[in-house]
Short mmCIF file of C-alpha atoms in Angstrom, two decimals:
data_model
loop_
_atom_site.label_atom_id
_atom_site.label_comp_id
_atom_site.label_asym_id
_atom_site.label_seq_id
_atom_site.Cartn_x
_atom_site.Cartn_y
_atom_site.Cartn_z
CA PRO P 26 123.65 130.01 63.35
CA PHE P 27 125.10 127.56 65.84
CA SER P 28 123.64 129.43 68.82
CA ILE P 29 120.25 129.69 67.09
CA ALA P 30 120.25 125.94 66.48
CA ILE P 31 121.04 125.31 70.14
CA ILE P 32 118.21 127.64 71.20
CA LYS P 33 115.74 125.88 68.88
CA LYS P 34 116.68 122.49 70.30
CA SER P 35 116.39 123.83 73.84
CA LEU P 36 112.94 125.38 73.41
CA PRO P 37 110.96 122.14 73.98
CA PHE P 38 112.88 121.52 77.22
CA ALA P 39 112.35 125.12 78.35
CA LEU P 40 108.62 124.91 77.57
CA LEU P 41 108.31 121.64 79.48
CA VAL P 42 110.03 123.12 82.55
CA LEU P 43 107.78 126.19 82.37
CA LEU P 44 104.58 124.14 82.12
CA MET P 45 105.61 121.80 84.95
CA ALA P 46 106.54 124.74 87.18
CA SER P 47 103.20 126.36 86.37
CA TYR P 48 100.93 123.48 87.38
CA ASN P 49 103.07 122.80 90.45
CA ARG P 50 103.16 126.42 91.66
CA ILE P 51 99.89 127.99 90.58
CA ASP P 52 97.85 126.71 93.56
CA PRO P 53 98.89 129.34 96.16
CA ILE P 54 98.52 132.11 93.57
CA MET P 55 94.93 131.07 92.87
CA LEU P 56 94.22 130.83 96.60
CA GLU P 57 95.38 134.42 97.04
CA ARG P 58 93.27 135.67 94.14
CA LEU P 59 90.05 133.72 94.73
CA LEU P 60 89.57 134.02 98.50
CA PRO P 61 89.00 137.06 100.75
CA SER P 62 91.52 135.59 103.22
CA GLY P 63 93.70 134.38 100.38
CA ASN P 64 97.04 135.23 102.00
CA LEU P 65 96.24 133.12 105.05
CA SER P 66 95.01 130.17 102.96
CA ALA P 67 98.05 130.38 100.69
CA GLY P 68 100.34 130.42 103.74
CA ILE P 69 98.68 127.33 105.23
CA TYR P 70 98.92 125.54 101.89
CA ALA P 71 102.57 126.55 101.46
CA GLY P 72 103.39 125.27 104.93
CA ALA P 73 102.09 121.81 104.05
CA TYR P 74 103.65 121.91 100.58
CA ARG P 75 107.17 122.50 101.96
CA LEU P 76 107.26 119.02 103.45
CA LEU P 77 106.02 117.52 100.18
CA GLU P 78 108.83 119.34 98.35
CA ALA P 79 111.36 117.74 100.68
CA LEU P 80 109.92 114.32 99.91
CA VAL P 81 109.98 114.99 96.17
CA MET P 82 113.74 115.45 96.35
CA LEU P 83 114.00 111.77 97.28
CA ALA P 84 112.21 110.81 94.06
CA TYR P 85 114.32 113.29 92.09
CA LEU P 86 117.45 111.43 93.18
CA VAL P 87 116.11 108.41 91.29
CA SER P 88 115.72 110.29 88.00
CA VAL P 89 119.26 111.76 88.03
CA PRO P 90 121.12 108.46 87.42
CA LEU P 91 118.18 107.02 85.48
CA LEU P 92 118.33 109.48 82.57
CA PRO P 93 121.82 108.51 81.29
CA VAL P 94 120.98 104.84 81.83
CA TYR P 95 117.87 105.10 79.68
CA ALA P 96 119.67 107.21 77.06
CA LYS P 97 122.44 104.61 76.77
CA MET P 98 120.03 101.68 76.60
CA LEU P 99 117.80 103.32 74.00
CA LYS P 100 120.83 104.24 71.89
CA ASN P 101 122.08 100.65 72.02
CA LYS P 102 118.52 99.36 71.42
CA GLU P 103 118.57 97.34 74.63
CA ASP P 104 115.45 96.03 76.36
CA ILE P 105 114.39 98.68 78.90
CA ARG P 106 111.43 96.73 80.24
CA PRO P 107 113.18 94.88 83.10
CA ILE P 108 114.83 97.95 84.60
CA THR P 109 111.66 100.02 84.15
CA ARG P 110 109.62 97.37 85.92
CA ASN P 111 112.08 97.12 88.82
CA VAL P 112 112.46 100.87 89.29
CA PHE P 113 108.72 101.48 88.99
CA VAL P 114 107.84 98.82 91.56
CA CYS P 115 110.46 100.14 93.97
CA VAL P 116 109.46 103.80 93.54
CA PHE P 117 105.71 103.14 93.66
CA ALA P 118 105.95 100.86 96.69
CA PHE P 119 108.11 103.20 98.73
CA SER P 120 106.29 106.40 97.73
CA SER P 121 102.85 104.92 98.46
CA GLY P 122 104.04 103.53 101.79
CA ILE P 123 105.57 106.88 102.77
CA ALA P 124 102.46 108.79 101.65
CA ILE P 125 100.08 106.57 103.63
CA SER P 126 102.27 106.69 106.74
CA LEU P 127 102.85 110.46 106.73
CA SER P 128 99.16 111.10 106.04
CA CYS P 129 98.39 109.25 109.26
CA LEU P 130 101.00 111.35 111.08
CA SER P 131 100.05 114.69 109.53
CA SER P 132 99.07 116.34 112.82
CA GLU P 133 102.27 115.28 114.59
CA LEU P 134 104.46 116.47 111.71
CA MET P 135 102.76 119.85 111.38
CA ALA P 136 102.97 120.36 115.16
CA LEU P 137 106.68 119.61 114.93
CA LEU P 138 107.21 122.18 112.18
CA TYR P 139 104.81 125.01 113.04
CA ASP P 140 103.34 126.85 116.03
CA SER P 141 100.07 128.07 114.50
CA HIS P 142 97.31 126.82 112.17
CA ILE P 143 98.47 123.26 112.88
CA GLU P 144 95.09 121.61 112.32
CA GLN P 145 94.51 123.43 109.02
CA SER P 146 98.02 122.57 107.79
CA ALA P 147 97.58 118.94 108.81
CA GLU P 148 94.26 118.74 106.97
CA VAL P 149 95.98 120.00 103.80
CA PHE P 150 99.05 117.82 104.18
CA GLN P 151 97.17 114.56 104.72
CA ILE P 152 95.70 115.05 101.22
CA LEU P 153 98.64 116.75 99.55
CA VAL P 154 101.14 114.06 100.55
CA PHE P 155 99.42 111.55 98.25
CA GLY P 156 100.69 113.64 95.36
CA PHE P 157 104.10 112.21 96.25
CA VAL P 158 103.10 108.90 94.63
CA PRO P 159 102.29 110.19 91.11
CA ILE P 160 105.18 112.67 91.26
CA SER P 161 107.55 109.79 92.00
CA VAL P 162 106.09 107.77 89.13
CA THR P 163 106.60 110.68 86.72
CA TYR P 164 110.28 110.71 87.64
CA VAL P 165 110.45 107.20 86.17
CA PHE P 166 108.27 107.46 83.06
CA GLY P 167 108.91 111.15 82.45
CA THR P 168 112.63 110.42 82.50
CA LEU P 169 112.12 107.54 80.07
CA LEU P 170 110.11 109.70 77.66
CA THR P 171 112.66 112.50 77.92
CA ALA P 172 115.49 110.09 77.10
CA ASN P 173 113.42 108.93 74.13
CA ASN P 174 113.09 112.59 73.03
CA SER P 175 109.29 112.44 73.28
CA LEU P 176 109.16 116.07 74.32
CA ARG P 177 106.20 116.97 72.12
CA ARG P 178 104.03 114.42 73.91
CA LEU P 179 105.30 115.57 77.30
CA ASN P 180 104.52 119.20 76.49
CA ILE P 181 101.01 118.31 75.34
CA LEU P 182 100.37 116.35 78.54
CA SER P 183 101.76 119.19 80.66
CA THR P 184 99.54 121.72 78.89
CA ILE P 185 96.49 119.56 79.59
CA ALA P 186 97.64 119.13 83.20
CA LEU P 187 97.92 122.89 83.66
CA SER P 188 94.40 123.33 82.27
CA ILE P 189 93.05 120.63 84.60
CA ASN P 190 94.75 122.23 87.58
CA ILE P 191 93.27 125.65 86.85
CA VAL P 192 89.75 124.32 86.25
CA VAL P 193 89.71 122.10 89.36
CA ASN P 194 91.08 124.94 91.48
CA LEU P 195 88.39 127.30 90.17
CA ILE P 196 85.73 124.76 91.14
CA LEU P 197 87.07 123.70 94.55
CA ILE P 198 88.83 126.74 96.04
CA PRO P 199 85.69 128.91 96.56
CA ARG P 200 84.06 126.07 98.52
CA TYR P 201 86.94 124.21 100.19
CA ALA P 202 89.76 126.82 100.20
CA GLN P 203 93.25 125.33 100.70
CA VAL P 204 91.86 121.79 101.04
CA GLY P 205 90.30 122.10 97.59
CA SER P 206 93.62 123.27 96.21
CA ALA P 207 95.31 120.21 97.73
CA TRP P 208 92.82 117.96 95.92
CA ALA P 209 93.46 119.89 92.69
CA SER P 210 97.18 119.22 93.03
CA VAL P 211 96.70 115.49 93.64
CA VAL P 212 94.27 115.19 90.69
CA THR P 213 96.70 117.01 88.39
CA GLN P 214 99.73 114.96 89.43
CA THR P 215 97.74 111.73 89.07
CA PHE P 216 96.68 112.70 85.55
CA VAL P 217 100.30 113.40 84.59
CA ALA P 218 101.55 110.08 85.97
CA VAL P 219 98.79 107.96 84.41
CA SER P 220 99.05 109.68 81.03
CA GLN P 221 102.83 109.23 80.95
CA ILE P 222 102.42 105.54 81.74
CA VAL P 223 99.88 105.19 78.90
CA VAL P 224 102.19 106.97 76.43
CA ALA P 225 105.15 104.81 77.51
CA ILE P 226 103.07 101.63 77.10
CA ARG P 227 102.13 102.66 73.56
CA ILE P 228 105.66 103.63 72.53
CA PHE P 229 107.60 100.79 74.13
CA ARG P 230 104.83 98.17 74.08
CA PHE P 231 105.01 97.43 77.78
CA LYS P 232 102.72 94.69 79.02
CA VAL P 233 100.80 95.07 82.27
CA ASP P 234 101.94 92.41 84.74
CA ARG P 235 98.75 91.36 86.51
CA HIS P 236 100.61 89.32 89.13
CA THR P 237 102.81 92.27 90.07
CA SER P 238 99.79 94.58 90.12
CA PHE P 239 97.93 92.21 92.44
CA ARG P 240 100.92 91.94 94.79
CA LEU P 241 101.23 95.73 94.85
CA LEU P 242 97.57 95.93 95.82
CA ILE P 243 98.14 93.46 98.65
CA TYR P 244 101.20 95.47 99.72
CA ILE P 245 99.21 98.73 99.86
CA CYS P 246 96.38 97.09 101.83
CA MET P 247 98.91 95.74 104.33
CA VAL P 248 100.59 99.16 104.69
CA VAL P 249 97.18 100.76 105.32
CA GLY P 250 96.37 98.07 107.91
CA ILE P 251 99.68 98.46 109.74
CA ASN P 252 99.36 102.25 109.86
CA PHE P 253 95.77 101.98 111.06
CA GLY P 254 96.79 99.60 113.84
CA LEU P 255 99.78 101.69 114.95
CA SER P 256 97.67 104.87 114.95
CA HIS P 257 95.24 103.24 117.40
CA LEU P 258 98.09 102.01 119.61
CA GLY P 259 99.16 105.62 120.13
CA ILE P 260 102.92 105.01 119.94
CA HIS P 261 105.36 107.87 119.34
CA TRP P 262 105.49 109.02 115.72
CA ILE P 263 109.20 108.18 115.38
CA TRP P 264 108.57 104.56 116.38
CA HIS P 265 105.56 104.54 114.07
CA ILE P 266 107.82 105.44 111.14
CA VAL P 267 110.50 102.92 112.15
CA VAL P 268 108.02 100.05 112.44
CA VAL P 269 106.30 100.89 109.15
CA GLY P 270 109.66 101.24 107.37
CA MET P 271 110.83 97.82 108.53
CA ALA P 272 107.46 96.30 107.62
CA MET P 273 107.60 97.86 104.14
CA LEU P 274 111.01 96.31 103.45
CA ALA P 275 109.87 92.93 104.75
CA MET P 276 106.72 93.03 102.59
CA LEU P 277 108.61 94.12 99.47
CA PHE P 278 110.89 91.09 99.68
CA GLY P 279 108.28 88.76 101.18
CA LEU P 280 105.77 89.41 98.38
CA GLY P 281 108.48 89.03 95.75
CA LEU P 282 108.11 92.59 94.55
CA PHE P 283 111.82 93.20 94.91
CA SER P 284 114.89 91.04 95.39
CA LEU P 285 118.65 91.35 95.75
CA LYS P 286 118.90 90.21 92.15
CA ASP P 287 116.83 93.22 91.09
CA VAL P 288 119.13 95.52 93.06
CA ARG P 289 122.20 94.05 91.38
CA SER P 290 120.63 94.38 87.92
CA ILE P 291 119.86 98.09 88.47
CA ILE P 292 123.39 98.74 89.73
CA ALA P 293 124.84 96.82 86.78
CA GLU P 294 122.92 98.98 84.30
CA ARG P 295 124.48 102.09 85.81
#
């Protein structure tokens, strides 16, 4: 009886993991099945996806300490809005900055990693890397909803996401091959992130901070402008990353999106 009870409680978690793995991993399978040269397209897609997976691990490191923090705060009925705001701004700002920068450097990165099909891999990666932003956001709000035991909602959203991924792939792969599959992945991940934010707003009654949203928009525009300028200067990709990284930190603090006080508050919650 005890083991059966444990299994019943674990089933929603197992289903969620299965659904998430499905909409994250089904793209190369569909490429293989839908295209005459499916193995080649799937290989090109997988080559670009490997770098995205490495980036996702950075976002995953945020969710590991965040889950017990949220669980403790929800149990004690503490206000989770400040820490959620700070973590979201930090994660969104860094992930969007990284995505924009690496998209501009897609050719250099693929040339560094591979010897063949560099242009095709770069074309896929410069789209696929933008999935890093919604994936990072889901590690914040998905973690919050998991700590709140909102697994039914998460499973429903993941089921819809899997359906969206399959449908978009069926539409785009025959015409655009691996590039279409990259767009399908970004669309799916964006749906998951936005829907989780909407659910979290409804459950926890978050209020949208228009001032923060406007400053984030300015931040993104500035990151795009800096990357555009550096790309035309033709500097080495390592210096490109260094300059953009320093500029991102300066803009985060300069625009008031993040402060040392915010860092201390996050550490204190842990």
